[in-house]
Amino acid sequence: MTLVIRVGPARQTWWLEHMTTLLPELDVRLWDDPGPLEAVKYAVVWKPPAGGLKQFPNLEVIHSIGAGIDHILEDPELPAGVPIIRATGDDLTQRMREYVALHVLRFHRNLPALEEAMPLREWRQSVNPPAYERKVGIMGLGNLGADCAKALSVLGFDVAGWSRSEKTIDGVTTFHAPEGLDAFLARTEILVCLLPLTEETRGILNTSLFDRLPKGASIINAARGQHLVDDDLLDALARNQIDGATLDVFHTEPLPAKHPFWEHPKVLVTPHVASLIDPDAGGKRIAANLRRFIAGEDVPDMVDLSRGY
Ligand code: NDP
Ligand code: OXD
């Protein structure tokens, strides 16, 4: 029984070695060298090419090397009925918590203004409001968003979250559904996007949304590039409706060298590093999920495909 791995070239040897050690009972191979196609029962993938998964006629399960599964669902020839498991885990949650706290604090403490002042040798003192007067809003209260919301609340921020279904989280004001969005946005000075990419959320970070935030708000997008309408953000920055943006994810990755975000003084680009899964902790979790699947047990990270995320 073969397990194929599809991941970017920089990390494929890493994954091959770890998964071979973790699942010695399987023939673990890379995507470009799968051996007999009929033997492939398990695929562990990041951004499989369109039509790629259908070449395995006996595929039983697909495991995403990522919390999001949009990169799998976008294959128009995805074999129907094959279950999908997604990545979760303490390491992913921890890294996202660190990333979100870092960038919320950066905006809260006005670090961009100090970075701008330093080459000018300007002593630009200002008094920031305390965190309990800073309103942060998290879009998406799933594994990652709920954890970040709690962590920011512990730091003292005035935190709200928005999700599809109603949620109760200690120390966090919650809003849900399209009807809850206006009130959530109206009170959000620093907006963090941790939504999955679905047809409902594609392009959600657009002019209409920016204009419902208080003037001068900041945004942090650590979810998917396709949530953001790039030109709408550039326009909102030019109008000072949005005062700063931290972007980890992009329509095209790597972000093309000519993209205006690279040089924009109010944009910080990070190269999709908010919470990369690593083959050690992440590999162990994936191996455990596959073992449970093979044994016919419930897999907690199994995706409910009727929701699309
Ligand atoms: P989850 O599936 O656990 O949570 C998704 C959340 O979004 C849920 O609270 C869900 O609501 C909410 N949601 C979904 N659709 C809507 C909608 N239409 N309106 C309002 N709320 C909605 O996802 P994770 O927390 O695990 O991950 C979130 C995303 O983060 C991933 O999909 C991925 O794109 C991105 N990511 C990015 C990484 C990076 O390094 N940049 C790393 C890991 C993930 P409900 O609770 O009601 O279901
Ligand atoms: C993910 C990601 O979805 O890395 O896990 O973006």
mmCIF file of C-alpha atoms and ligand atoms in Angstrom:
data_model
loop_
_atom_site.group_PDB
_atom_site.id
_atom_site.type_symbol
_atom_site.label_atom_id
_atom_site.label_comp_id
_atom_site.label_asym_id
_atom_site.label_seq_id
_atom_site.Cartn_x
_atom_site.Cartn_y
_atom_site.Cartn_z
ATOM 1 C CA MET A 1 0.000 0.000 0.000
ATOM 2 C CA THR A 2 1.454 3.308 -1.084
ATOM 3 C CA LEU A 3 1.261 6.756 0.464
ATOM 4 C CA VAL A 4 2.237 9.607 -1.888
ATOM 5 C CA ILE A 5 3.443 12.980 -0.664
ATOM 6 C CA ARG A 6 3.094 16.183 -2.623
ATOM 7 C CA VAL A 7 4.753 19.245 -1.083
ATOM 8 C CA GLY A 8 6.978 22.086 -2.346
ATOM 9 C CA PRO A 9 10.478 21.032 -3.531
ATOM 10 C CA ALA A 10 12.240 22.770 -0.638
ATOM 11 C CA ARG A 11 10.643 20.488 1.956
ATOM 12 C CA GLN A 12 9.944 17.231 0.169
ATOM 13 C CA THR A 13 12.988 15.261 1.340
ATOM 14 C CA TRP A 14 12.185 16.322 4.907
ATOM 15 C CA TRP A 15 8.625 14.993 4.588
ATOM 16 C CA LEU A 16 9.647 11.794 2.814
ATOM 17 C CA GLU A 17 12.125 10.881 5.538
ATOM 18 C CA HIS A 18 9.772 11.671 8.421
ATOM 19 C CA MET A 19 6.731 9.912 6.991
ATOM 20 C CA THR A 20 8.819 6.841 6.078
ATOM 21 C CA THR A 21 9.949 6.631 9.710
ATOM 22 C CA LEU A 22 6.486 7.321 11.113
ATOM 23 C CA LEU A 23 4.611 4.875 8.858
ATOM 24 C CA PRO A 24 7.069 2.022 8.173
ATOM 25 C CA GLU A 25 4.171 -0.286 7.212
ATOM 26 C CA LEU A 26 3.453 1.851 4.104
ATOM 27 C CA ASP A 27 5.455 2.370 0.932
ATOM 28 C CA VAL A 28 5.973 6.141 1.239
ATOM 29 C CA ARG A 29 6.830 7.877 -2.044
ATOM 30 C CA LEU A 30 6.998 11.332 -3.557
ATOM 31 C CA TRP A 31 4.323 12.520 -5.996
ATOM 32 C CA ASP A 32 6.645 12.396 -9.016
ATOM 33 C CA ASP A 33 7.678 8.792 -8.297
ATOM 34 C CA PRO A 34 4.480 7.090 -7.136
ATOM 35 C CA GLY A 35 5.211 3.543 -8.335
ATOM 36 C CA PRO A 36 2.193 1.518 -9.520
ATOM 37 C CA LEU A 37 -0.786 3.920 -9.526
ATOM 38 C CA GLU A 38 -3.264 1.236 -8.369
ATOM 39 C CA ALA A 39 -1.250 0.745 -5.162
ATOM 40 C CA VAL A 40 -1.692 4.375 -4.046
ATOM 41 C CA LYS A 41 -4.309 4.472 -1.286
ATOM 42 C CA TYR A 42 -3.254 7.538 0.697
ATOM 43 C CA ALA A 43 -2.207 11.014 -0.468
ATOM 44 C CA VAL A 44 -0.676 13.677 1.771
ATOM 45 C CA VAL A 45 -0.742 16.888 -0.243
ATOM 46 C CA TRP A 46 -0.264 20.625 -0.502
ATOM 47 C CA LYS A 47 -1.655 22.217 -3.685
ATOM 48 C CA PRO A 48 -1.965 19.081 -5.843
ATOM 49 C CA PRO A 49 -2.084 19.939 -9.564
ATOM 50 C CA ALA A 50 -5.515 19.944 -11.230
ATOM 51 C CA GLY A 51 -6.410 16.420 -12.310
ATOM 52 C CA GLY A 52 -3.501 14.965 -10.339
ATOM 53 C CA LEU A 53 -5.384 12.988 -7.692
ATOM 54 C CA LYS A 54 -7.676 11.249 -10.149
ATOM 55 C CA GLN A 55 -4.704 9.265 -11.522
ATOM 56 C CA PHE A 56 -4.882 7.039 -8.410
ATOM 57 C CA PRO A 57 -7.906 4.737 -8.992
ATOM 58 C CA ASN A 58 -7.852 3.211 -5.483
ATOM 59 C CA LEU A 59 -7.325 6.385 -3.467
ATOM 60 C CA GLU A 60 -9.046 6.015 -0.068
ATOM 61 C CA VAL A 61 -8.216 9.277 1.687
ATOM 62 C CA ILE A 62 -6.520 12.630 1.088
ATOM 63 C CA HIS A 63 -4.703 14.349 3.976
ATOM 64 C CA SER A 64 -4.064 18.079 3.591
ATOM 65 C CA ILE A 65 -0.644 19.350 4.651
ATOM 66 C CA GLY A 66 -2.405 22.446 5.892
ATOM 67 C CA ALA A 67 -5.373 23.510 7.963
ATOM 68 C CA GLY A 68 -7.133 24.794 4.848
ATOM 69 C CA ILE A 69 -8.420 22.384 2.220
ATOM 70 C CA ASP A 70 -9.265 24.964 -0.481
ATOM 71 C CA HIS A 71 -6.040 23.979 -2.304
ATOM 72 C CA ILE A 72 -7.514 20.473 -2.749
ATOM 73 C CA LEU A 73 -11.133 21.431 -3.440
ATOM 74 C CA GLU A 74 -10.100 23.751 -6.263
ATOM 75 C CA ASP A 75 -9.168 20.729 -8.416
ATOM 76 C CA PRO A 76 -12.065 20.526 -10.926
ATOM 77 C CA GLU A 77 -11.338 16.816 -11.394
ATOM 78 C CA LEU A 78 -11.069 15.925 -7.720
ATOM 79 C CA PRO A 79 -12.218 12.298 -7.364
ATOM 80 C CA ALA A 80 -15.712 12.366 -5.877
ATOM 81 C CA GLY A 81 -16.403 10.743 -2.543
ATOM 82 C CA VAL A 82 -12.800 10.525 -1.308
ATOM 83 C CA PRO A 83 -12.695 11.823 2.283
ATOM 84 C CA ILE A 84 -10.340 14.666 3.214
ATOM 85 C CA ILE A 85 -8.524 15.081 6.532
ATOM 86 C CA ARG A 86 -7.041 18.449 7.456
ATOM 87 C CA ALA A 87 -4.062 19.461 9.547
ATOM 88 C CA THR A 88 -4.533 20.650 13.091
ATOM 89 C CA GLY A 89 -2.311 20.424 16.128
ATOM 90 C CA ASP A 90 -0.717 22.248 18.996
ATOM 91 C CA ASP A 91 2.245 23.371 16.913
ATOM 92 C CA LEU A 92 0.007 24.990 14.270
ATOM 93 C CA THR A 93 -2.123 26.713 16.896
ATOM 94 C CA GLN A 94 0.908 27.897 18.837
ATOM 95 C CA ARG A 95 2.598 29.368 15.771
ATOM 96 C CA MET A 96 -0.546 31.178 14.646
ATOM 97 C CA ARG A 97 -1.053 32.549 18.155
ATOM 98 C CA GLU A 98 2.510 33.919 18.096
ATOM 99 C CA TYR A 99 2.063 35.450 14.630
ATOM 100 C CA VAL A 100 -1.244 37.115 15.427
ATOM 101 C CA ALA A 101 -0.070 38.429 18.810
ATOM 102 C CA LEU A 102 3.122 39.791 17.228
ATOM 103 C CA HIS A 103 1.312 41.703 14.503
ATOM 104 C CA VAL A 104 -1.587 42.914 16.618
ATOM 105 C CA LEU A 105 0.938 44.278 19.131
ATOM 106 C CA ARG A 106 2.938 45.839 16.293
ATOM 107 C CA PHE A 107 -0.086 47.881 15.210
ATOM 108 C CA HIS A 108 -1.275 48.512 18.749
ATOM 109 C CA ARG A 109 2.100 49.936 19.810
ATOM 110 C CA ASN A 110 2.450 51.854 16.538
ATOM 111 C CA LEU A 111 5.717 50.165 15.621
ATOM 112 C CA PRO A 112 5.439 51.128 11.918
ATOM 113 C CA ALA A 113 5.714 54.824 12.921
ATOM 114 C CA LEU A 114 8.831 54.109 15.018
ATOM 115 C CA GLU A 115 10.409 52.084 12.197
ATOM 116 C CA GLU A 116 9.749 55.038 9.897
ATOM 117 C CA ALA A 117 11.260 57.511 12.387
ATOM 118 C CA MET A 118 14.477 55.582 13.025
ATOM 119 C CA PRO A 119 16.344 56.312 9.740
ATOM 120 C CA LEU A 120 15.364 59.986 10.267
ATOM 121 C CA ARG A 121 16.856 59.846 13.797
ATOM 122 C CA GLU A 122 13.563 61.215 15.092
ATOM 123 C CA TRP A 123 12.639 60.696 18.758
ATOM 124 C CA ARG A 124 8.918 60.160 18.049
ATOM 125 C CA GLN A 125 7.335 59.571 21.449
ATOM 126 C CA SER A 126 3.638 58.865 21.788
ATOM 127 C CA VAL A 127 1.407 57.371 24.459
ATOM 128 C CA ASN A 128 -0.577 54.363 23.282
ATOM 129 C CA PRO A 129 -3.960 53.523 24.688
ATOM 130 C CA PRO A 130 -3.775 50.504 26.971
ATOM 131 C CA ALA A 131 -4.715 47.190 25.347
ATOM 132 C CA TYR A 132 -8.068 47.141 27.156
ATOM 133 C CA GLU A 133 -9.036 50.187 25.107
ATOM 134 C CA ARG A 134 -7.928 48.591 21.814
ATOM 135 C CA LYS A 135 -10.626 46.737 19.933
ATOM 136 C CA VAL A 136 -9.398 43.719 17.992
ATOM 137 C CA GLY A 137 -11.687 41.630 15.795
ATOM 138 C CA ILE A 138 -11.013 38.085 14.603
ATOM 139 C CA MET A 139 -12.900 36.815 11.545
ATOM 140 C CA GLY A 140 -13.191 33.042 11.937
ATOM 141 C CA LEU A 141 -13.444 31.423 15.371
ATOM 142 C CA GLY A 142 -12.304 27.915 14.471
ATOM 143 C CA ASN A 143 -9.246 26.061 15.754
ATOM 144 C CA LEU A 144 -6.955 28.992 15.084
ATOM 145 C CA GLY A 145 -9.220 32.028 15.403
ATOM 146 C CA ALA A 146 -10.751 30.999 18.744
ATOM 147 C CA ASP A 147 -7.307 30.309 20.180
ATOM 148 C CA CYS A 148 -5.963 33.689 18.992
ATOM 149 C CA ALA A 149 -9.020 35.472 20.363
ATOM 150 C CA LYS A 150 -8.454 33.913 23.801
ATOM 151 C CA ALA A 151 -4.741 34.727 23.753
ATOM 152 C CA LEU A 152 -5.378 38.377 22.826
ATOM 153 C CA SER A 153 -7.980 38.629 25.540
ATOM 154 C CA VAL A 154 -5.423 37.329 28.060
ATOM 155 C CA LEU A 155 -3.039 40.066 26.830
ATOM 156 C CA GLY A 156 -5.751 42.547 27.814
ATOM 157 C CA PHE A 157 -7.237 43.472 24.428
ATOM 158 C CA ASP A 158 -10.930 44.148 23.951
ATOM 159 C CA VAL A 159 -11.539 41.208 21.597
ATOM 160 C CA ALA A 160 -14.493 40.296 19.414
ATOM 161 C CA GLY A 161 -14.899 37.444 16.961
ATOM 162 C CA TRP A 162 -17.160 36.637 14.023
ATOM 163 C CA SER A 163 -18.092 33.153 12.870
ATOM 164 C CA ARG A 164 -20.722 31.376 10.792
ATOM 165 C CA SER A 165 -22.518 29.773 13.736
ATOM 166 C CA GLU A 166 -23.050 31.239 17.196
ATOM 167 C CA LYS A 167 -20.153 30.806 19.655
ATOM 168 C CA THR A 168 -19.477 31.535 23.311
ATOM 169 C CA ILE A 169 -15.857 32.198 24.279
ATOM 170 C CA ASP A 170 -14.859 33.510 27.713
ATOM 171 C CA GLY A 171 -13.604 37.084 27.524
ATOM 172 C CA VAL A 172 -14.549 37.494 23.841
ATOM 173 C CA THR A 173 -17.571 39.324 22.416
ATOM 174 C CA THR A 174 -18.993 37.168 19.671
ATOM 175 C CA PHE A 175 -20.961 37.925 16.515
ATOM 176 C CA HIS A 176 -22.101 35.501 13.869
ATOM 177 C CA ALA A 177 -23.606 35.120 10.409
ATOM 178 C CA PRO A 178 -23.906 37.869 7.771
ATOM 179 C CA GLU A 179 -26.326 39.746 10.085
ATOM 180 C CA GLY A 180 -23.631 40.063 12.755
ATOM 181 C CA LEU A 181 -20.936 41.415 10.468
ATOM 182 C CA ASP A 182 -21.774 45.152 10.518
ATOM 183 C CA ALA A 183 -21.729 45.430 14.312
ATOM 184 C CA PHE A 184 -18.518 43.373 14.478
ATOM 185 C CA LEU A 185 -16.766 45.607 11.930
ATOM 186 C CA ALA A 186 -18.015 48.872 13.432
ATOM 187 C CA ARG A 187 -16.117 48.138 16.670
ATOM 188 C CA THR A 188 -12.922 46.663 15.161
ATOM 189 C CA GLU A 189 -9.725 48.746 15.048
ATOM 190 C CA ILE A 190 -7.383 45.852 14.251
ATOM 191 C CA LEU A 191 -8.950 43.163 12.051
ATOM 192 C CA VAL A 192 -7.470 39.668 11.774
ATOM 193 C CA CYS A 193 -8.713 37.304 9.048
ATOM 194 C CA LEU A 194 -8.609 33.600 9.948
ATOM 195 C CA LEU A 195 -11.494 32.424 7.771
ATOM 196 C CA PRO A 196 -11.333 29.394 5.514
ATOM 197 C CA LEU A 197 -11.530 30.108 1.783
ATOM 198 C CA THR A 198 -15.000 29.198 0.526
ATOM 199 C CA GLU A 199 -17.347 30.674 -2.044
ATOM 200 C CA GLU A 200 -18.893 32.729 0.800
ATOM 201 C CA THR A 201 -15.605 34.187 2.010
ATOM 202 C CA ARG A 202 -13.728 34.703 -1.289
ATOM 203 C CA GLY A 203 -13.078 38.456 -1.747
ATOM 204 C CA ILE A 204 -14.603 39.310 1.647
ATOM 205 C CA LEU A 205 -11.802 41.806 2.422
ATOM 206 C CA ASN A 206 -13.010 44.441 -0.021
ATOM 207 C CA THR A 207 -13.971 48.123 -0.184
ATOM 208 C CA SER A 208 -17.397 47.584 1.324
ATOM 209 C CA LEU A 209 -15.872 45.814 4.324
ATOM 210 C CA PHE A 210 -13.016 48.326 4.736
ATOM 211 C CA ASP A 211 -15.511 51.190 4.741
ATOM 212 C CA ARG A 212 -17.453 49.600 7.593
ATOM 213 C CA LEU A 213 -14.359 49.621 9.838
ATOM 214 C CA PRO A 214 -13.497 52.749 11.855
ATOM 215 C CA LYS A 215 -11.279 55.094 9.823
ATOM 216 C CA GLY A 216 -7.586 54.259 10.255
ATOM 217 C CA ALA A 217 -8.111 50.586 11.125
ATOM 218 C CA SER A 218 -5.404 47.999 10.424
ATOM 219 C CA ILE A 219 -5.776 44.559 8.916
ATOM 220 C CA ILE A 220 -3.875 41.301 9.255
ATOM 221 C CA ASN A 221 -4.606 38.575 6.705
ATOM 222 C CA ALA A 222 -3.158 35.209 7.687
ATOM 223 C CA ALA A 223 -5.856 33.111 5.995
ATOM 224 C CA ARG A 224 -5.813 33.079 2.183
ATOM 225 C CA GLY A 225 -4.792 35.633 -0.450
ATOM 226 C CA GLN A 226 -8.124 35.135 -2.217
ATOM 227 C CA HIS A 227 -9.954 36.628 0.758
ATOM 228 C CA LEU A 228 -8.475 39.995 -0.172
ATOM 229 C CA VAL A 229 -9.264 42.203 -3.162
ATOM 230 C CA ASP A 230 -5.768 43.635 -3.598
ATOM 231 C CA ASP A 231 -6.798 46.796 -5.475
ATOM 232 C CA ASP A 232 -9.467 47.577 -2.881
ATOM 233 C CA LEU A 233 -6.816 47.437 -0.157
ATOM 234 C CA LEU A 234 -4.459 49.694 -2.127
ATOM 235 C CA ASP A 235 -7.306 52.170 -2.579
ATOM 236 C CA ALA A 236 -8.313 52.012 1.113
ATOM 237 C CA LEU A 237 -4.670 52.646 2.098
ATOM 238 C CA ALA A 238 -4.474 55.613 -0.278
ATOM 239 C CA ARG A 239 -7.626 57.079 1.309
ATOM 240 C CA ASN A 240 -6.269 56.432 4.832
ATOM 241 C CA GLN A 241 -9.403 54.396 5.521
ATOM 242 C CA ILE A 242 -6.979 51.578 6.295
ATOM 243 C CA ASP A 243 -3.780 52.676 8.004
ATOM 244 C CA GLY A 244 -1.707 49.503 7.701
ATOM 245 C CA ALA A 245 -1.814 45.896 6.562
ATOM 246 C CA THR A 246 0.154 42.782 7.414
ATOM 247 C CA LEU A 247 -0.267 40.161 4.717
ATOM 248 C CA ASP A 248 0.994 36.582 4.938
ATOM 249 C CA VAL A 249 -0.967 35.077 2.050
ATOM 250 C CA PHE A 250 -1.428 36.138 -1.559
ATOM 251 C CA HIS A 251 -3.315 35.336 -4.764
ATOM 252 C CA THR A 252 -0.032 34.129 -6.274
ATOM 253 C CA GLU A 253 2.673 32.687 -4.028
ATOM 254 C CA PRO A 254 5.513 33.551 -3.990
ATOM 255 C CA LEU A 255 4.216 37.118 -4.308
ATOM 256 C CA PRO A 256 5.435 38.309 -7.755
ATOM 257 C CA ALA A 257 8.401 40.709 -7.555
ATOM 258 C CA LYS A 258 6.444 43.464 -9.333
ATOM 259 C CA HIS A 259 3.461 43.402 -6.979
ATOM 260 C CA PRO A 260 2.889 46.860 -5.388
ATOM 261 C CA PHE A 261 2.572 45.340 -1.904
ATOM 262 C CA TRP A 262 6.346 44.754 -1.805
ATOM 263 C CA GLU A 263 7.132 48.466 -1.840
ATOM 264 C CA HIS A 264 4.101 49.871 -0.095
ATOM 265 C CA PRO A 265 5.150 51.792 3.031
ATOM 266 C CA LYS A 266 2.021 50.703 4.894
ATOM 267 C CA VAL A 267 2.146 47.029 3.996
ATOM 268 C CA LEU A 268 4.224 44.363 5.688
ATOM 269 C CA VAL A 269 4.646 41.241 3.556
ATOM 270 C CA THR A 270 5.474 37.924 5.219
ATOM 271 C CA PRO A 271 6.020 34.838 3.006
ATOM 272 C CA HIS A 272 3.182 32.524 4.150
ATOM 273 C CA VAL A 273 4.983 31.725 7.386
ATOM 274 C CA ALA A 274 2.287 32.525 9.946
ATOM 275 C CA SER A 275 1.952 28.887 10.887
ATOM 276 C CA LEU A 276 3.768 26.426 8.672
ATOM 277 C CA ILE A 277 3.304 22.809 9.624
ATOM 278 C CA ASP A 278 6.542 20.985 10.363
ATOM 279 C CA PRO A 279 7.191 17.344 9.530
ATOM 280 C CA ASP A 280 7.994 16.538 13.130
ATOM 281 C CA ALA A 281 4.881 17.551 15.104
ATOM 282 C CA GLY A 282 2.689 17.812 11.988
ATOM 283 C CA GLY A 283 3.963 14.528 10.578
ATOM 284 C CA LYS A 284 3.150 12.718 13.839
ATOM 285 C CA ARG A 285 -0.389 14.076 13.762
ATOM 286 C CA ILE A 286 -0.863 13.115 10.098
ATOM 287 C CA ALA A 287 0.514 9.604 10.731
ATOM 288 C CA ALA A 288 -1.824 9.178 13.728
ATOM 289 C CA ASN A 289 -4.809 10.345 11.647
ATOM 290 C CA LEU A 290 -3.958 7.906 8.847
ATOM 291 C CA ARG A 291 -3.545 5.017 11.291
ATOM 292 C CA ARG A 292 -6.969 5.754 12.771
ATOM 293 C CA PHE A 293 -8.466 5.950 9.293
ATOM 294 C CA ILE A 294 -6.896 2.631 8.261
ATOM 295 C CA ALA A 295 -8.156 1.014 11.476
ATOM 296 C CA GLY A 296 -11.678 2.259 10.717
ATOM 297 C CA GLU A 297 -11.735 4.554 13.765
ATOM 298 C CA ASP A 298 -13.145 8.103 13.931
ATOM 299 C CA VAL A 299 -10.645 10.710 12.767
ATOM 300 C CA PRO A 300 -11.149 14.002 14.645
ATOM 301 C CA ASP A 301 -9.565 16.052 11.857
ATOM 302 C CA MET A 302 -11.884 14.630 9.169
ATOM 303 C CA VAL A 303 -13.453 17.470 7.147
ATOM 304 C CA ASP A 304 -17.216 17.741 6.911
ATOM 305 C CA LEU A 305 -17.295 18.251 3.148
ATOM 306 C CA SER A 306 -20.884 19.480 3.237
ATOM 307 C CA ARG A 307 -19.572 22.692 4.907
ATOM 308 C CA GLY A 308 -16.728 23.129 2.432
ATOM 309 C CA TYR A 309 -14.060 23.824 5.100
HETATM 310 P P1 NDP B 1 -11.567 26.236 11.039
HETATM 311 O O1 NDP B 1 -12.267 25.504 9.940
HETATM 312 O O2 NDP B 1 -11.277 25.521 12.312
HETATM 313 O O3 NDP B 1 -12.407 27.552 11.398
HETATM 314 C C1 NDP B 1 -13.003 28.360 10.454
HETATM 315 C C2 NDP B 1 -13.806 29.449 11.152
HETATM 316 O O4 NDP B 1 -14.335 30.330 10.149
HETATM 317 C C3 NDP B 1 -15.008 28.882 11.917
HETATM 318 O O5 NDP B 1 -15.219 29.626 13.104
HETATM 319 C C4 NDP B 1 -16.171 29.119 10.952
HETATM 320 O O6 NDP B 1 -17.419 29.280 11.568
HETATM 321 C C5 NDP B 1 -15.741 30.436 10.320
HETATM 322 N N1 NDP B 1 -16.426 30.616 9.041
HETATM 323 C C6 NDP B 1 -16.430 29.798 7.968
HETATM 324 N N2 NDP B 1 -17.188 30.301 6.979
HETATM 325 C C7 NDP B 1 -17.698 31.466 7.468
HETATM 326 C C8 NDP B 1 -18.577 32.439 6.944
HETATM 327 N N3 NDP B 1 -19.105 32.326 5.713
HETATM 328 N N4 NDP B 1 -18.897 33.506 7.715
HETATM 329 C C9 NDP B 1 -18.387 33.619 8.957
HETATM 330 N N5 NDP B 1 -17.548 32.726 9.520
HETATM 331 C C10 NDP B 1 -17.203 31.672 8.778
HETATM 332 O O7 NDP B 1 -10.234 26.798 10.398
HETATM 333 P P2 NDP B 1 -8.805 27.028 11.114
HETATM 334 O O8 NDP B 1 -8.991 27.927 12.267
HETATM 335 O O9 NDP B 1 -8.104 25.745 11.331
HETATM 336 O O10 NDP B 1 -7.994 27.780 9.946
HETATM 337 C C11 NDP B 1 -8.497 28.970 9.358
HETATM 338 C C12 NDP B 1 -7.743 29.254 8.086
HETATM 339 O O11 NDP B 1 -6.436 29.741 8.377
HETATM 340 C C13 NDP B 1 -7.457 28.046 7.177
HETATM 341 O O12 NDP B 1 -8.593 27.696 6.416
HETATM 342 C C14 NDP B 1 -6.314 28.535 6.340
HETATM 343 O O13 NDP B 1 -6.846 29.178 5.218
HETATM 344 C C15 NDP B 1 -5.622 29.551 7.225
HETATM 345 N N6 NDP B 1 -4.287 29.113 7.665
HETATM 346 C C16 NDP B 1 -3.208 29.869 7.312
HETATM 347 C C17 NDP B 1 -1.955 29.536 7.746
HETATM 348 C C18 NDP B 1 -0.778 30.384 7.428
HETATM 349 O O14 NDP B 1 0.361 29.980 7.703
HETATM 350 N N7 NDP B 1 -0.974 31.572 6.893
HETATM 351 C C19 NDP B 1 -1.718 28.343 8.563
HETATM 352 C C20 NDP B 1 -2.915 27.617 8.904
HETATM 353 C C21 NDP B 1 -4.158 28.005 8.452
HETATM 354 P P3 NDP B 1 -18.089 28.087 12.432
HETATM 355 O O15 NDP B 1 -17.282 28.033 13.703
HETATM 356 O O16 NDP B 1 -19.466 28.530 12.657
HETATM 357 O O17 NDP B 1 -17.946 26.843 11.608
HETATM 358 C C1 OXD B 2 -2.571 26.033 6.106
HETATM 359 C C2 OXD B 2 -1.560 26.933 5.600
HETATM 360 O O1 OXD B 2 -3.706 26.040 5.626
HETATM 361 O O2 OXD B 2 -0.356 26.722 5.840
HETATM 362 O O3 OXD B 2 -2.213 25.270 7.030
HETATM 363 O O4 OXD B 2 -1.899 27.929 4.984
#
